[in-house]
Short mmCIF file of C-alpha atoms and ligand atoms in Angstrom, two decimals:
data_model
loop_
_atom_site.label_atom_id
_atom_site.label_comp_id
_atom_site.label_asym_id
_atom_site.label_seq_id
_atom_site.Cartn_x
_atom_site.Cartn_y
_atom_site.Cartn_z
CA UNK A 1 0.00 0.00 0.00
CA UNK A 2 1.47 3.36 -0.97
CA UNK A 3 0.22 6.69 0.18
CA UNK A 4 0.58 10.06 -1.44
CA UNK A 5 -1.75 12.95 -0.84
CA UNK A 6 -5.36 12.12 -1.60
CA UNK A 7 -5.06 8.87 -3.50
CA UNK A 8 -4.34 5.49 -2.01
CA UNK A 9 -3.15 2.59 -4.04
CA UNK A 10 -3.85 -0.97 -2.89
CA UNK A 11 -3.37 -4.55 -3.81
CA UNK A 12 -5.49 -7.21 -2.14
CA UNK A 13 -4.75 -10.69 -0.84
CA UNK A 14 -5.19 -13.79 -3.03
CA UNK A 15 -5.38 -11.95 -6.34
CA UNK A 16 -3.02 -12.51 -9.25
CA UNK A 17 -0.40 -9.84 -9.85
CA UNK A 18 -1.52 -6.86 -11.89
CA UNK A 19 -4.74 -6.06 -10.04
CA UNK A 20 -4.28 -2.66 -8.43
CA UNK A 21 -6.90 -0.32 -6.98
CA UNK A 22 -6.71 3.43 -6.60
CA UNK A 23 -9.07 4.93 -4.04
CA UNK A 24 -9.84 8.59 -3.35
CA UNK A 25 -12.36 10.31 -1.08
CA UNK A 26 -13.92 13.74 -1.57
CA UNK A 27 -16.04 15.87 0.71
CA UNK A 28 -18.25 18.82 -0.20
CA UNK A 29 -18.69 17.50 -3.69
CA UNK A 30 -20.58 20.07 -5.77
CA UNK A 31 -20.93 18.37 -9.15
CA UNK A 32 -22.33 14.94 -8.28
CA UNK A 33 -25.12 15.36 -10.86
CA UNK A 34 -22.57 15.90 -13.62
CA UNK A 35 -20.48 12.92 -12.47
CA UNK A 36 -23.47 10.61 -12.35
CA UNK A 37 -24.53 11.75 -15.81
CA UNK A 38 -21.17 10.69 -17.22
CA UNK A 39 -21.82 7.18 -15.91
CA UNK A 40 -25.36 7.09 -17.24
CA UNK A 41 -24.17 8.33 -20.65
CA UNK A 42 -21.50 5.65 -20.70
CA UNK A 43 -18.73 8.24 -21.11
CA UNK A 44 -15.63 6.07 -21.47
CA UNK A 45 -13.44 8.66 -19.83
CA UNK A 46 -15.37 8.07 -16.63
CA UNK A 47 -14.86 4.42 -15.88
CA UNK A 48 -14.93 4.68 -12.11
CA UNK A 49 -16.86 3.30 -9.23
CA UNK A 50 -18.45 6.39 -7.68
CA UNK A 51 -19.72 5.32 -4.28
CA UNK A 52 -21.78 7.41 -1.90
CA UNK A 53 -19.72 7.58 1.30
CA UNK A 54 -22.90 7.72 3.38
CA UNK A 55 -23.34 3.96 3.09
CA UNK A 56 -19.73 2.87 3.58
CA UNK A 57 -18.76 1.99 7.12
CA UNK A 58 -15.02 1.55 6.80
CA UNK A 59 -12.07 0.88 4.53
CA UNK A 60 -12.62 -2.85 5.05
CA UNK A 61 -16.23 -2.52 3.87
CA UNK A 62 -15.14 -0.90 0.61
CA UNK A 63 -12.19 -3.22 0.05
CA UNK A 64 -14.49 -6.21 0.52
CA UNK A 65 -16.68 -4.95 -2.32
CA UNK A 66 -13.66 -4.39 -4.56
CA UNK A 67 -12.37 -7.86 -3.78
CA UNK A 68 -15.70 -9.45 -4.58
CA UNK A 69 -15.94 -7.55 -7.86
CA UNK A 70 -12.45 -8.60 -8.88
CA UNK A 71 -13.09 -12.24 -8.08
CA UNK A 72 -16.31 -12.20 -10.08
CA UNK A 73 -14.49 -10.41 -12.91
CA UNK A 74 -11.74 -13.04 -12.91
CA UNK A 75 -14.12 -15.98 -12.89
CA UNK A 76 -16.45 -14.51 -15.50
CA UNK A 77 -19.28 -14.14 -13.02
CA UNK A 78 -19.87 -10.40 -13.16
CA UNK A 79 -23.50 -9.39 -13.28
CA UNK A 80 -23.15 -5.75 -14.33
CA UNK A 81 -21.52 -3.86 -17.19
CA UNK A 82 -17.91 -3.59 -16.08
CA UNK A 83 -15.63 -4.11 -13.13
CA UNK A 84 -16.35 -0.60 -11.82
CA UNK A 85 -20.11 -0.93 -11.80
CA UNK A 86 -19.52 -4.37 -10.29
CA UNK A 87 -17.79 -2.75 -7.29
CA UNK A 88 -20.97 -0.80 -6.58
CA UNK A 89 -23.14 -3.88 -7.07
CA UNK A 90 -20.83 -5.88 -4.79
CA UNK A 91 -21.80 -3.63 -1.89
CA UNK A 92 -25.31 -5.01 -2.16
CA UNK A 93 -26.78 -7.86 -0.15
CA UNK A 94 -29.34 -8.68 -2.85
CA UNK A 95 -29.28 -9.31 -6.59
CA UNK A 96 -31.12 -6.17 -7.69
CA UNK A 97 -28.50 -4.31 -9.74
CA UNK A 98 -30.31 -1.05 -10.42
CA UNK A 99 -31.36 -0.81 -6.80
CA UNK A 100 -27.73 -1.27 -5.76
CA UNK A 101 -26.72 1.69 -7.95
CA UNK A 102 -29.38 3.85 -6.35
CA UNK A 103 -28.40 2.81 -2.84
CA UNK A 104 -24.64 2.73 -3.01
CA UNK A 105 -23.75 4.68 -6.12
CA UNK A 106 -23.45 8.41 -6.66
CA UNK A 107 -26.70 10.40 -6.94
CA UNK A 108 -27.14 14.10 -7.69
CA UNK A 109 -27.43 14.75 -3.95
CA UNK A 110 -24.17 13.01 -3.02
CA UNK A 111 -21.76 15.29 -1.20
CA UNK A 112 -19.27 12.79 0.22
CA UNK A 113 -17.87 10.59 -2.48
CA UNK A 114 -15.56 7.60 -2.71
CA UNK A 115 -13.91 7.03 -6.06
CA UNK A 116 -12.42 3.69 -7.04
CA UNK A 117 -10.34 3.11 -10.14
CA UNK A 118 -9.17 -0.41 -10.87
CA UNK A 119 -6.10 -1.11 -12.91
CA UNK A 120 -6.39 -4.51 -14.59
CA UNK A 121 -3.56 -6.48 -16.17
CA UNK A 122 -5.32 -5.97 -19.52
CA UNK A 123 -6.06 -2.30 -18.92
CA UNK A 124 -3.45 -0.64 -16.77
CA UNK A 125 -3.90 2.80 -15.30
CA UNK A 126 -1.25 4.62 -13.32
CA UNK A 127 -2.05 6.54 -10.19
CA UNK A 128 -0.71 9.73 -11.74
CA UNK A 129 -3.23 9.48 -14.56
CA UNK A 130 -6.04 8.87 -12.10
CA UNK A 131 -4.98 11.68 -9.80
CA UNK A 132 -4.68 14.11 -12.68
CA UNK A 133 -8.07 13.27 -14.12
CA UNK A 134 -9.88 13.33 -10.78
CA UNK A 135 -8.35 16.67 -9.91
CA UNK A 136 -9.73 18.04 -13.15
CA UNK A 137 -13.26 16.65 -12.96
CA UNK A 138 -14.25 16.50 -9.32
CA UNK A 139 -15.39 19.67 -7.63
CA UNK A 140 -14.80 18.86 -4.02
CA UNK A 141 -12.10 18.59 -1.35
CA UNK A 142 -9.89 15.55 -1.40
CA UNK A 143 -9.47 13.81 1.97
CA UNK A 144 -7.75 10.67 3.19
CA UNK A 145 -9.21 7.21 2.58
CA UNK A 146 -9.12 6.00 6.18
CA UNK A 147 -11.52 4.69 8.81
CA UNK A 148 -11.56 7.97 10.68
CA UNK A 149 -12.76 9.95 7.67
CA UNK A 150 -15.24 7.30 6.55
CA UNK A 151 -16.55 7.00 10.10
CA UNK A 152 -17.41 10.70 9.98
CA UNK A 153 -19.27 10.40 6.68
CA UNK A 154 -21.30 7.25 7.19
CA UNK A 155 -24.96 7.28 8.15
CA UNK A 156 -25.21 4.13 10.24
CA UNK A 157 -29.00 4.24 10.30
CA UNK A 158 -29.00 4.14 6.52
CA UNK A 159 -26.52 1.26 6.53
CA UNK A 160 -28.71 -0.72 8.92
CA UNK A 161 -31.68 -0.08 6.70
CA UNK A 162 -30.13 -1.09 3.38
CA UNK A 163 -28.60 -4.24 4.87
CA UNK A 164 -31.76 -5.05 6.83
CA UNK A 165 -29.96 -4.99 10.16
CA UNK A 166 -32.56 -3.09 12.08
CA UNK A 167 -33.02 -3.45 15.84
CA UNK A 168 -34.91 -6.48 17.09
CA UNK A 169 -32.98 -9.22 18.79
CA UNK A 170 -29.89 -8.28 16.83
CA UNK A 171 -26.57 -8.62 18.62
CA UNK A 172 -25.57 -5.16 17.49
CA UNK A 173 -28.14 -3.64 19.77
CA UNK A 174 -26.49 -5.14 22.80
CA UNK A 175 -22.89 -4.15 22.22
CA UNK A 176 -21.75 -0.57 22.46
CA UNK A 177 -19.18 1.85 21.03
CA UNK A 178 -16.30 0.49 18.98
CA UNK A 179 -17.57 -3.04 19.54
CA UNK A 180 -20.90 -2.06 18.06
CA UNK A 181 -19.22 -0.59 15.01
CA UNK A 182 -17.17 -3.70 14.42
CA UNK A 183 -20.28 -5.83 14.91
CA UNK A 184 -22.20 -3.84 12.33
CA UNK A 185 -19.27 -4.15 9.94
CA UNK A 186 -19.03 -7.95 10.15
CA UNK A 187 -22.79 -8.31 9.71
CA UNK A 188 -22.56 -6.19 6.58
CA UNK A 189 -19.67 -8.30 5.27
CA UNK A 190 -21.74 -11.42 5.85
CA UNK A 191 -24.68 -9.91 4.00
CA UNK A 192 -22.46 -9.08 1.03
CA UNK A 193 -20.90 -12.56 1.00
CA UNK A 194 -24.35 -14.16 0.99
CA UNK A 195 -25.73 -11.86 -1.72
CA UNK A 196 -28.48 -13.64 -3.58
CA UNK A 197 -28.44 -16.61 -1.24
CA UNK A 198 -30.65 -15.11 1.43
CA UNK A 199 -29.61 -14.44 5.02
CA UNK B 1 -10.49 -36.15 12.75
CA UNK B 2 -6.79 -35.45 12.99
CA UNK B 3 -5.45 -32.28 14.50
CA UNK B 4 -2.37 -30.46 13.25
CA UNK B 5 -1.68 -33.27 10.81
CA UNK B 6 1.39 -32.36 8.82
CA UNK B 7 0.40 -31.78 5.20
CA UNK B 8 3.00 -34.26 4.01
CA UNK B 9 1.23 -37.14 5.71
CA UNK B 10 -2.04 -36.62 3.89
CA UNK B 11 -2.54 -38.45 0.61
CA UNK B 12 -3.84 -36.44 -2.31
CA UNK B 13 -7.03 -37.60 -3.98
CA UNK B 14 -5.92 -38.99 -7.30
CA UNK B 15 -8.28 -36.94 -9.43
CA UNK B 16 -6.74 -33.67 -8.29
CA UNK B 17 -3.20 -34.55 -9.08
CA UNK B 18 -2.17 -37.86 -10.57
CA UNK B 19 0.32 -39.67 -8.32
CA UNK B 20 3.83 -38.82 -9.35
CA UNK B 21 5.83 -42.05 -9.59
CA UNK B 22 9.05 -40.31 -8.59
CA UNK B 23 7.49 -39.24 -5.28
CA UNK B 24 5.85 -41.45 -2.71
CA UNK B 25 2.13 -40.64 -2.44
CA UNK B 26 2.59 -39.41 1.09
CA UNK B 27 4.57 -36.37 -0.01
CA UNK B 28 2.16 -35.18 -2.69
CA UNK B 29 0.52 -31.86 -1.89
CA UNK B 30 -3.04 -31.39 -0.72
CA UNK B 31 -5.67 -30.18 -3.16
CA UNK B 32 -5.04 -26.48 -2.67
CA UNK B 33 -8.15 -24.31 -2.82
CA UNK B 34 -8.02 -22.38 -6.12
CA UNK B 35 -8.22 -19.09 -4.24
CA UNK B 36 -4.65 -19.65 -3.05
CA UNK B 37 -3.16 -20.32 -6.46
CA UNK B 38 -1.60 -16.87 -6.81
CA UNK B 39 -0.20 -16.63 -3.29
CA UNK B 40 3.57 -16.48 -3.00
CA UNK B 41 3.59 -18.84 -0.02
CA UNK B 42 1.23 -21.74 0.74
CA UNK B 43 -1.29 -21.05 3.51
CA UNK B 44 -1.06 -22.69 6.89
CA UNK B 45 -3.10 -25.88 7.22
CA UNK B 46 -4.66 -26.08 10.67
CA UNK B 47 -6.72 -29.27 10.52
CA UNK B 48 -7.92 -31.88 8.11
CA UNK B 49 -11.25 -33.49 8.81
CA UNK B 50 -13.04 -36.12 6.77
CA UNK B 51 -14.85 -33.52 4.71
CA UNK B 52 -13.06 -30.23 5.22
CA UNK B 53 -9.61 -28.69 5.36
CA UNK B 54 -9.12 -25.67 7.55
CA UNK B 55 -6.50 -23.07 6.69
CA UNK B 56 -5.32 -20.00 8.48
CA UNK B 57 -4.93 -17.16 6.02
CA UNK B 58 -5.71 -13.48 5.44
CA UNK B 59 -8.69 -11.50 4.21
CA UNK B 60 -8.18 -8.45 1.96
CA UNK B 61 -5.04 -7.24 3.72
CA UNK B 62 -2.16 -9.04 5.43
CA UNK B 63 -3.33 -7.55 8.74
CA UNK B 64 -6.75 -9.25 8.75
CA UNK B 65 -6.56 -12.89 9.85
CA UNK B 66 -9.18 -15.35 8.75
CA UNK B 67 -9.94 -19.05 8.59
CA UNK B 68 -10.72 -20.71 5.28
CA UNK B 69 -12.76 -23.88 5.35
CA UNK B 70 -12.34 -25.83 2.16
CA UNK B 71 -14.42 -28.78 1.02
CA UNK B 72 -12.54 -30.35 -1.87
CA UNK B 73 -14.51 -32.46 -4.30
CA UNK B 74 -14.38 -36.17 -3.61
CA UNK B 75 -13.19 -38.53 -6.32
CA UNK B 76 -15.72 -41.17 -5.27
CA UNK B 77 -18.68 -38.84 -5.66
CA UNK B 78 -20.61 -38.21 -8.84
CA UNK B 79 -19.21 -34.87 -10.06
CA UNK B 80 -22.56 -33.10 -10.46
CA UNK B 81 -24.06 -34.46 -7.26
CA UNK B 82 -20.78 -33.75 -5.48
CA UNK B 83 -20.78 -30.13 -6.64
CA UNK B 84 -24.38 -29.77 -5.53
CA UNK B 85 -23.62 -31.21 -2.13
CA UNK B 86 -20.60 -28.94 -1.67
CA UNK B 87 -22.62 -25.90 -2.63
CA UNK B 88 -25.36 -26.88 -0.23
CA UNK B 89 -22.94 -27.36 2.66
CA UNK B 90 -21.02 -24.14 2.09
CA UNK B 91 -24.19 -22.07 1.85
CA UNK B 92 -25.87 -23.82 4.73
CA UNK B 93 -22.94 -23.21 7.06
CA UNK B 94 -22.61 -19.58 5.91
CA UNK B 95 -26.32 -18.88 6.40
CA UNK B 96 -26.37 -20.37 9.87
CA UNK B 97 -23.25 -18.46 10.92
CA UNK B 98 -24.66 -15.20 9.56
CA UNK B 99 -27.95 -15.76 11.34
CA UNK B 100 -26.28 -16.62 14.63
CA UNK B 101 -24.02 -13.61 14.47
CA UNK B 102 -26.93 -11.33 13.67
CA UNK B 103 -28.80 -12.64 16.68
CA UNK B 104 -25.88 -12.22 19.05
CA UNK B 105 -24.79 -15.87 19.31
CA UNK B 106 -20.99 -16.03 19.68
CA UNK B 107 -19.75 -17.50 16.37
CA UNK B 108 -17.13 -16.46 13.80
CA UNK B 109 -18.29 -13.79 11.32
CA UNK B 110 -18.65 -14.66 7.62
CA UNK B 111 -16.22 -12.83 5.33
CA UNK B 112 -16.64 -14.55 2.00
CA UNK B 113 -17.46 -17.75 0.19
CA UNK B 114 -17.30 -19.44 -3.15
CA UNK B 115 -19.87 -22.21 -3.36
CA UNK B 116 -18.43 -23.48 -6.64
CA UNK B 117 -14.85 -23.65 -5.49
CA UNK B 118 -16.09 -25.01 -2.19
CA UNK B 119 -14.74 -22.63 0.41
CA UNK B 120 -15.99 -20.45 3.20
CA UNK B 121 -13.91 -17.63 4.65
CA UNK B 122 -14.65 -16.70 8.25
CA UNK B 123 -13.27 -14.64 11.09
CA UNK B 124 -10.17 -16.07 12.73
CA UNK B 125 -10.78 -16.98 16.35
CA UNK B 126 -7.74 -16.67 18.57
CA UNK B 127 -7.25 -19.26 21.30
CA UNK B 128 -7.81 -23.00 21.26
CA UNK B 129 -10.59 -25.51 21.09
CA UNK B 130 -12.04 -26.52 24.43
CA UNK B 131 -10.72 -30.08 24.20
CA UNK B 132 -7.14 -28.81 24.23
CA UNK B 133 -7.79 -26.27 26.98
CA UNK B 134 -9.46 -28.83 29.21
CA UNK B 135 -6.63 -31.31 28.70
CA UNK B 136 -4.13 -28.63 29.54
CA UNK B 137 -6.00 -27.71 32.68
CA UNK B 138 -6.51 -31.30 33.84
CA UNK B 139 -2.89 -32.13 33.20
CA UNK B 140 -1.76 -29.17 35.20
CA UNK B 141 -3.91 -30.21 38.16
CA UNK B 142 -2.53 -33.71 37.89
CA UNK B 143 1.03 -32.44 37.80
CA UNK B 144 0.35 -30.38 40.86
CA UNK B 145 -1.09 -33.53 42.41
CA UNK B 146 -4.41 -31.92 43.10
CA UNK B 147 -6.55 -34.81 44.35
CA UNK B 148 -10.15 -35.46 43.39
CA UNK B 149 -12.39 -32.88 44.95
CA UNK B 150 -13.95 -35.24 47.49
CA UNK B 151 -10.59 -36.24 48.94
CA UNK B 152 -9.13 -34.44 51.89
CA UNK B 153 -6.84 -31.97 50.31
CA UNK B 154 -3.97 -30.28 52.07
CA UNK B 155 -4.64 -27.14 50.08
CA UNK B 156 -8.40 -27.05 49.92
CA UNK B 157 -8.61 -23.38 49.05
CA UNK B 158 -6.67 -23.74 45.87
CA UNK B 159 -8.64 -26.79 44.75
CA UNK B 160 -11.85 -25.00 45.32
CA UNK B 161 -10.58 -22.12 43.31
CA UNK B 162 -9.78 -24.52 40.49
CA UNK B 163 -13.20 -26.11 40.52
CA UNK B 164 -14.74 -22.71 40.69
CA UNK B 165 -13.01 -21.85 37.43
CA UNK B 166 -14.28 -25.03 35.78
CA UNK B 167 -17.79 -24.34 37.04
CA UNK B 168 -17.64 -20.88 35.56
CA UNK B 169 -16.57 -22.24 32.22
CA UNK B 170 -19.33 -24.86 32.18
CA UNK B 171 -21.82 -22.10 32.87
CA UNK B 172 -20.51 -20.02 29.98
CA UNK B 173 -20.82 -22.99 27.65
CA UNK B 174 -24.38 -23.66 28.78
CA UNK B 175 -25.33 -20.04 28.13
CA UNK B 176 -23.75 -20.02 24.69
CA UNK B 177 -25.49 -23.23 23.65
CA UNK B 178 -28.78 -21.96 25.07
CA UNK B 179 -28.39 -18.73 23.21
CA UNK B 180 -27.93 -20.64 19.96
CA UNK B 181 -30.96 -22.84 20.61
CA UNK B 182 -32.95 -19.78 21.58
CA UNK B 183 -32.53 -18.27 18.11
CA UNK B 184 -33.70 -21.46 16.42
CA UNK B 185 -30.44 -23.15 15.49
CA UNK B 186 -29.31 -26.64 16.45
CA UNK B 187 -25.65 -27.44 15.98
CA UNK B 188 -25.66 -31.10 15.07
CA UNK B 189 -22.08 -31.84 16.17
CA UNK B 190 -21.51 -30.30 19.59
CA UNK B 191 -18.19 -31.64 20.79
CA UNK B 192 -15.34 -30.13 22.74
CA UNK B 193 -13.52 -29.70 19.41
CA UNK B 194 -16.27 -27.48 18.10
CA UNK B 195 -16.20 -25.02 20.97
CA UNK B 196 -13.37 -22.53 21.23
CA UNK B 197 -12.08 -20.44 24.10
CA UNK B 198 -11.00 -17.03 22.97
CA UNK B 199 -8.81 -15.09 25.40
CA UNK B 200 -10.41 -11.83 26.41
CA UNK B 201 -8.84 -9.00 24.46
CA UNK B 202 -7.37 -7.21 27.47
CA UNK B 203 -5.84 -10.32 28.94
CA UNK B 204 -2.15 -10.42 29.66
CA UNK B 205 -0.26 -12.63 27.26
CA UNK B 206 -1.29 -16.28 27.33
CA UNK B 207 0.92 -18.53 29.38
CA UNK B 208 2.89 -15.54 30.59
CA UNK B 209 2.19 -15.42 34.30
CA UNK B 210 2.10 -19.19 34.63
CA UNK B 211 -0.18 -19.44 37.64
CA UNK B 212 -2.40 -21.33 35.22
CA UNK B 213 -5.80 -20.41 36.52
CA UNK B 214 -6.24 -18.48 33.28
CA UNK B 215 -6.35 -21.64 31.18
CA UNK B 216 -10.11 -21.88 31.31
CA UNK B 217 -10.71 -18.15 31.05
CA UNK B 218 -12.02 -16.59 27.92
CA UNK B 219 -15.05 -16.29 25.78
CA UNK B 220 -16.83 -19.40 24.52
CA UNK B 221 -17.22 -19.33 20.73
CA UNK B 222 -19.25 -21.96 18.88
CA UNK B 223 -17.69 -23.17 15.61
CA UNK B 224 -18.23 -25.78 12.88
CA UNK B 225 -21.81 -25.39 11.72
CA UNK B 226 -21.35 -27.89 8.91
CA UNK B 227 -24.13 -30.10 10.32
CA UNK B 228 -26.28 -27.37 11.80
CA UNK B 229 -29.87 -26.67 10.90
CA UNK B 230 -32.74 -24.40 11.71
CA UNK B 231 -34.89 -26.11 14.27
CA UNK B 232 -36.82 -25.30 17.39
CA UNK B 233 -37.71 -28.91 18.15
CA UNK B 234 -37.01 -29.83 21.77
CA UNK B 235 -35.89 -33.26 20.65
CA UNK B 236 -33.20 -31.79 18.35
CA UNK B 237 -32.04 -29.46 21.08
CA UNK B 238 -31.90 -32.27 23.63
CA UNK B 239 -29.83 -34.37 21.24
CA UNK B 240 -27.35 -31.47 20.93
CA UNK B 241 -26.97 -31.49 24.73
CA UNK B 242 -26.71 -35.26 24.85
CA UNK B 243 -23.97 -35.30 22.24
CA UNK B 244 -22.07 -32.68 24.20
CA UNK B 245 -22.51 -34.59 27.45
CA UNK B 246 -21.14 -37.74 25.82
CA UNK B 247 -18.25 -35.75 24.40
CA UNK B 248 -17.33 -34.54 27.87
CA UNK B 249 -17.74 -38.03 29.26
CA UNK B 250 -15.43 -39.63 26.75
CA UNK B 251 -12.69 -37.02 26.59
CA UNK B 252 -12.78 -35.52 30.05
CA UNK B 253 -14.30 -37.88 32.61
CA UNK B 254 -13.15 -35.63 35.42
CA UNK B 255 -15.06 -32.72 33.96
CA UNK B 256 -18.19 -34.75 33.36
CA UNK B 257 -19.37 -34.30 36.91
CA UNK B 258 -19.57 -30.63 36.18
CA UNK B 259 -22.04 -31.07 33.35
CA UNK B 260 -24.86 -30.20 35.71
CA UNK B 261 -23.41 -26.70 35.90
CA UNK B 262 -23.68 -26.43 32.17
CA UNK B 263 -27.26 -27.60 32.21
CA UNK B 264 -28.17 -25.21 35.00
CA UNK B 265 -26.93 -22.25 32.97
CA UNK B 266 -28.63 -23.63 29.87
CA UNK B 267 -31.91 -23.87 31.77
CA UNK B 268 -31.82 -20.13 32.42
CA UNK B 269 -30.75 -19.12 28.94
CA UNK B 270 -34.02 -19.03 27.02
CA UNK B 271 -37.71 -19.54 27.43
CA UNK B 272 -38.48 -23.22 27.06
CA UNK B 273 -35.00 -24.43 28.02
CA UNK B 274 -36.43 -26.41 30.93
CA UNK B 275 -38.58 -28.46 28.60
CA UNK B 276 -35.42 -29.36 26.70
CA UNK B 277 -33.78 -30.49 29.95
CA UNK B 278 -36.73 -32.80 30.60
CA UNK B 279 -36.41 -34.13 27.07
CA UNK B 280 -32.72 -34.74 27.68
CA UNK B 281 -33.66 -37.32 30.31
CA UNK B 282 -35.63 -39.26 27.68
CA UNK B 283 -32.78 -39.05 25.23
CA UNK B 284 -30.33 -40.33 27.86
CA UNK B 285 -32.66 -43.21 28.67
CA UNK B 286 -32.85 -44.23 25.06
CA UNK B 287 -29.10 -43.96 24.78
CA UNK B 288 -28.63 -46.26 27.75
CA UNK B 289 -31.05 -48.82 26.38
CA UNK B 290 -29.30 -48.78 23.08
CA UNK B 291 -25.91 -49.33 24.65
CA UNK B 292 -27.31 -52.25 26.72
CA UNK B 293 -28.60 -53.87 23.56
CA UNK B 294 -25.55 -53.28 21.47
N1 ATP C 1 -12.80 -19.50 12.86
C1 ATP C 1 -11.80 -20.26 13.31
N2 ATP C 1 -10.72 -19.68 13.88
C2 ATP C 1 -9.70 -20.43 14.32
N3 ATP C 1 -9.66 -21.78 14.26
C3 ATP C 1 -10.72 -22.41 13.72
C4 ATP C 1 -11.82 -21.69 13.21
N4 ATP C 1 -12.71 -22.57 12.73
C5 ATP C 1 -12.18 -23.79 12.91
N5 ATP C 1 -10.98 -23.72 13.52
C6 ATP C 1 -10.10 -24.85 13.86
O1 ATP C 1 -10.19 -25.80 12.82
C7 ATP C 1 -10.75 -27.03 13.30
C8 ATP C 1 -11.64 -27.61 12.22
O2 ATP C 1 -12.69 -26.72 11.90
P1 ATP C 1 -14.20 -27.23 11.84
O3 ATP C 1 -14.54 -27.88 13.12
O4 ATP C 1 -15.04 -26.10 11.37
O5 ATP C 1 -14.07 -28.28 10.65
P2 ATP C 1 -14.32 -29.85 10.57
O6 ATP C 1 -14.64 -30.43 11.88
O7 ATP C 1 -13.20 -30.42 9.80
O8 ATP C 1 -15.54 -29.73 9.61
P3 ATP C 1 -16.85 -30.59 9.31
O9 ATP C 1 -17.17 -31.34 10.56
O10 ATP C 1 -17.90 -29.53 8.97
O11 ATP C 1 -16.52 -31.44 8.12
C9 ATP C 1 -11.44 -26.66 14.59
O12 ATP C 1 -11.52 -27.74 15.48
C10 ATP C 1 -10.54 -25.55 15.13
O13 ATP C 1 -9.38 -26.10 15.73
MG1 MG C 2 -15.08 -29.74 13.84
#
């Protein structure tokens, strides 16, 4: 993992060499409508996963979605258009693709945004290219991709709702503080892993 | 089910890799789960059961430990039926774990799965299985020549302290099992190898102080839901308890006398637990009759 200002570059465990992800986070984004339109128009210059930071609990949560997307890409099991849309879909705990875009993807009202760019062995992208392009097109302030920042942007109520982890007898109601956060995170990871297979 | 079997001693199913005549079969590698094929170093094999291999590995980043349970295909099974069975088992275990965790039952979290490749990735639980912890504890008492509780001990206080610790543990197990039953899950294979003791996070390093009373400390975590199912039938629940009782009896006769502590805690753990305890008496009776006949 290398860090330079505002863009983190990762590799993940158990993937073949050549799979690299670049992740950036922006706050006070002012042109989310424009960015979303580029995706809807299929503008090839905008092959990114634009994720609404309000539904992402932690770095692990996002990395889990990227990992899932890359595995499905590798094994020819993707359900959406490309590996970037697949990252957004991989956040979902059900098989409804368009719903997953609405829930986890950028919308015109998004203000806190996570951007993922995946460099594939067949389609390599350097971090400099990514950084340069994002600096040009995103109107917002770049911040660190870390748990502290994401923790300040997430709406846990919304997360509970989209992953159907509302109150009830749920274990997360009983634990408190950091433990509660971790508990919510692992339940979300389980929901993602069991996507389409019911909880 | 062998524990810590060295990989070299395990023969490879012939369909995975044809036996290499220049190597004796015993040195051929295990069927490595495909997920590991790009890793620079082979993962650490923890156990090999009849149906599953358990590896210790990492999830997403080198800093996140996890366990990977792999069910390789069996050469003697019909390939399509075998694949279907594997898929069913992986998904069934994952669903039960996810449900338990959601409901506050202490089990490992689910991180990922691939029902086609036949693996399930779950949270790594630090510590040891109960069987090992109990053996360690009993051995230590033996080494210290702690007599059976009813005998007149020269150091009664210490013995009582020891039994107190065991009682506490039995209570924690009873609560954990009751909690699981209370959310509608039966385990199907409750043995002392399928219960783990996880040191509490703020504990001083294991084995550091050496006064040993910490051996039985820690949080009880239920593992291995490969045979679990959704059931609220008292009979199924009672069988779970019976299997556990027999497991204690066969591996730890000295701890068996403490089983009543477990049942007492179980009885308080959910509404209806007392009916299960009644049912347990029937199940025991049947078990006795069967052993008299056979
Ligand atoms: N999450 C975990 N963290 C650490 N160790 C684990 C974990 N799960 C299992 N183990 C270890 O691996 C052993 C085998 O795992 P498990 O009991 O799930 O498989 P099994 O008995 O071979 O499977 P099955 O009976 O379903 O075929 C356990 O006894 C324990 O020592
Ligand atoms: Mg087991």
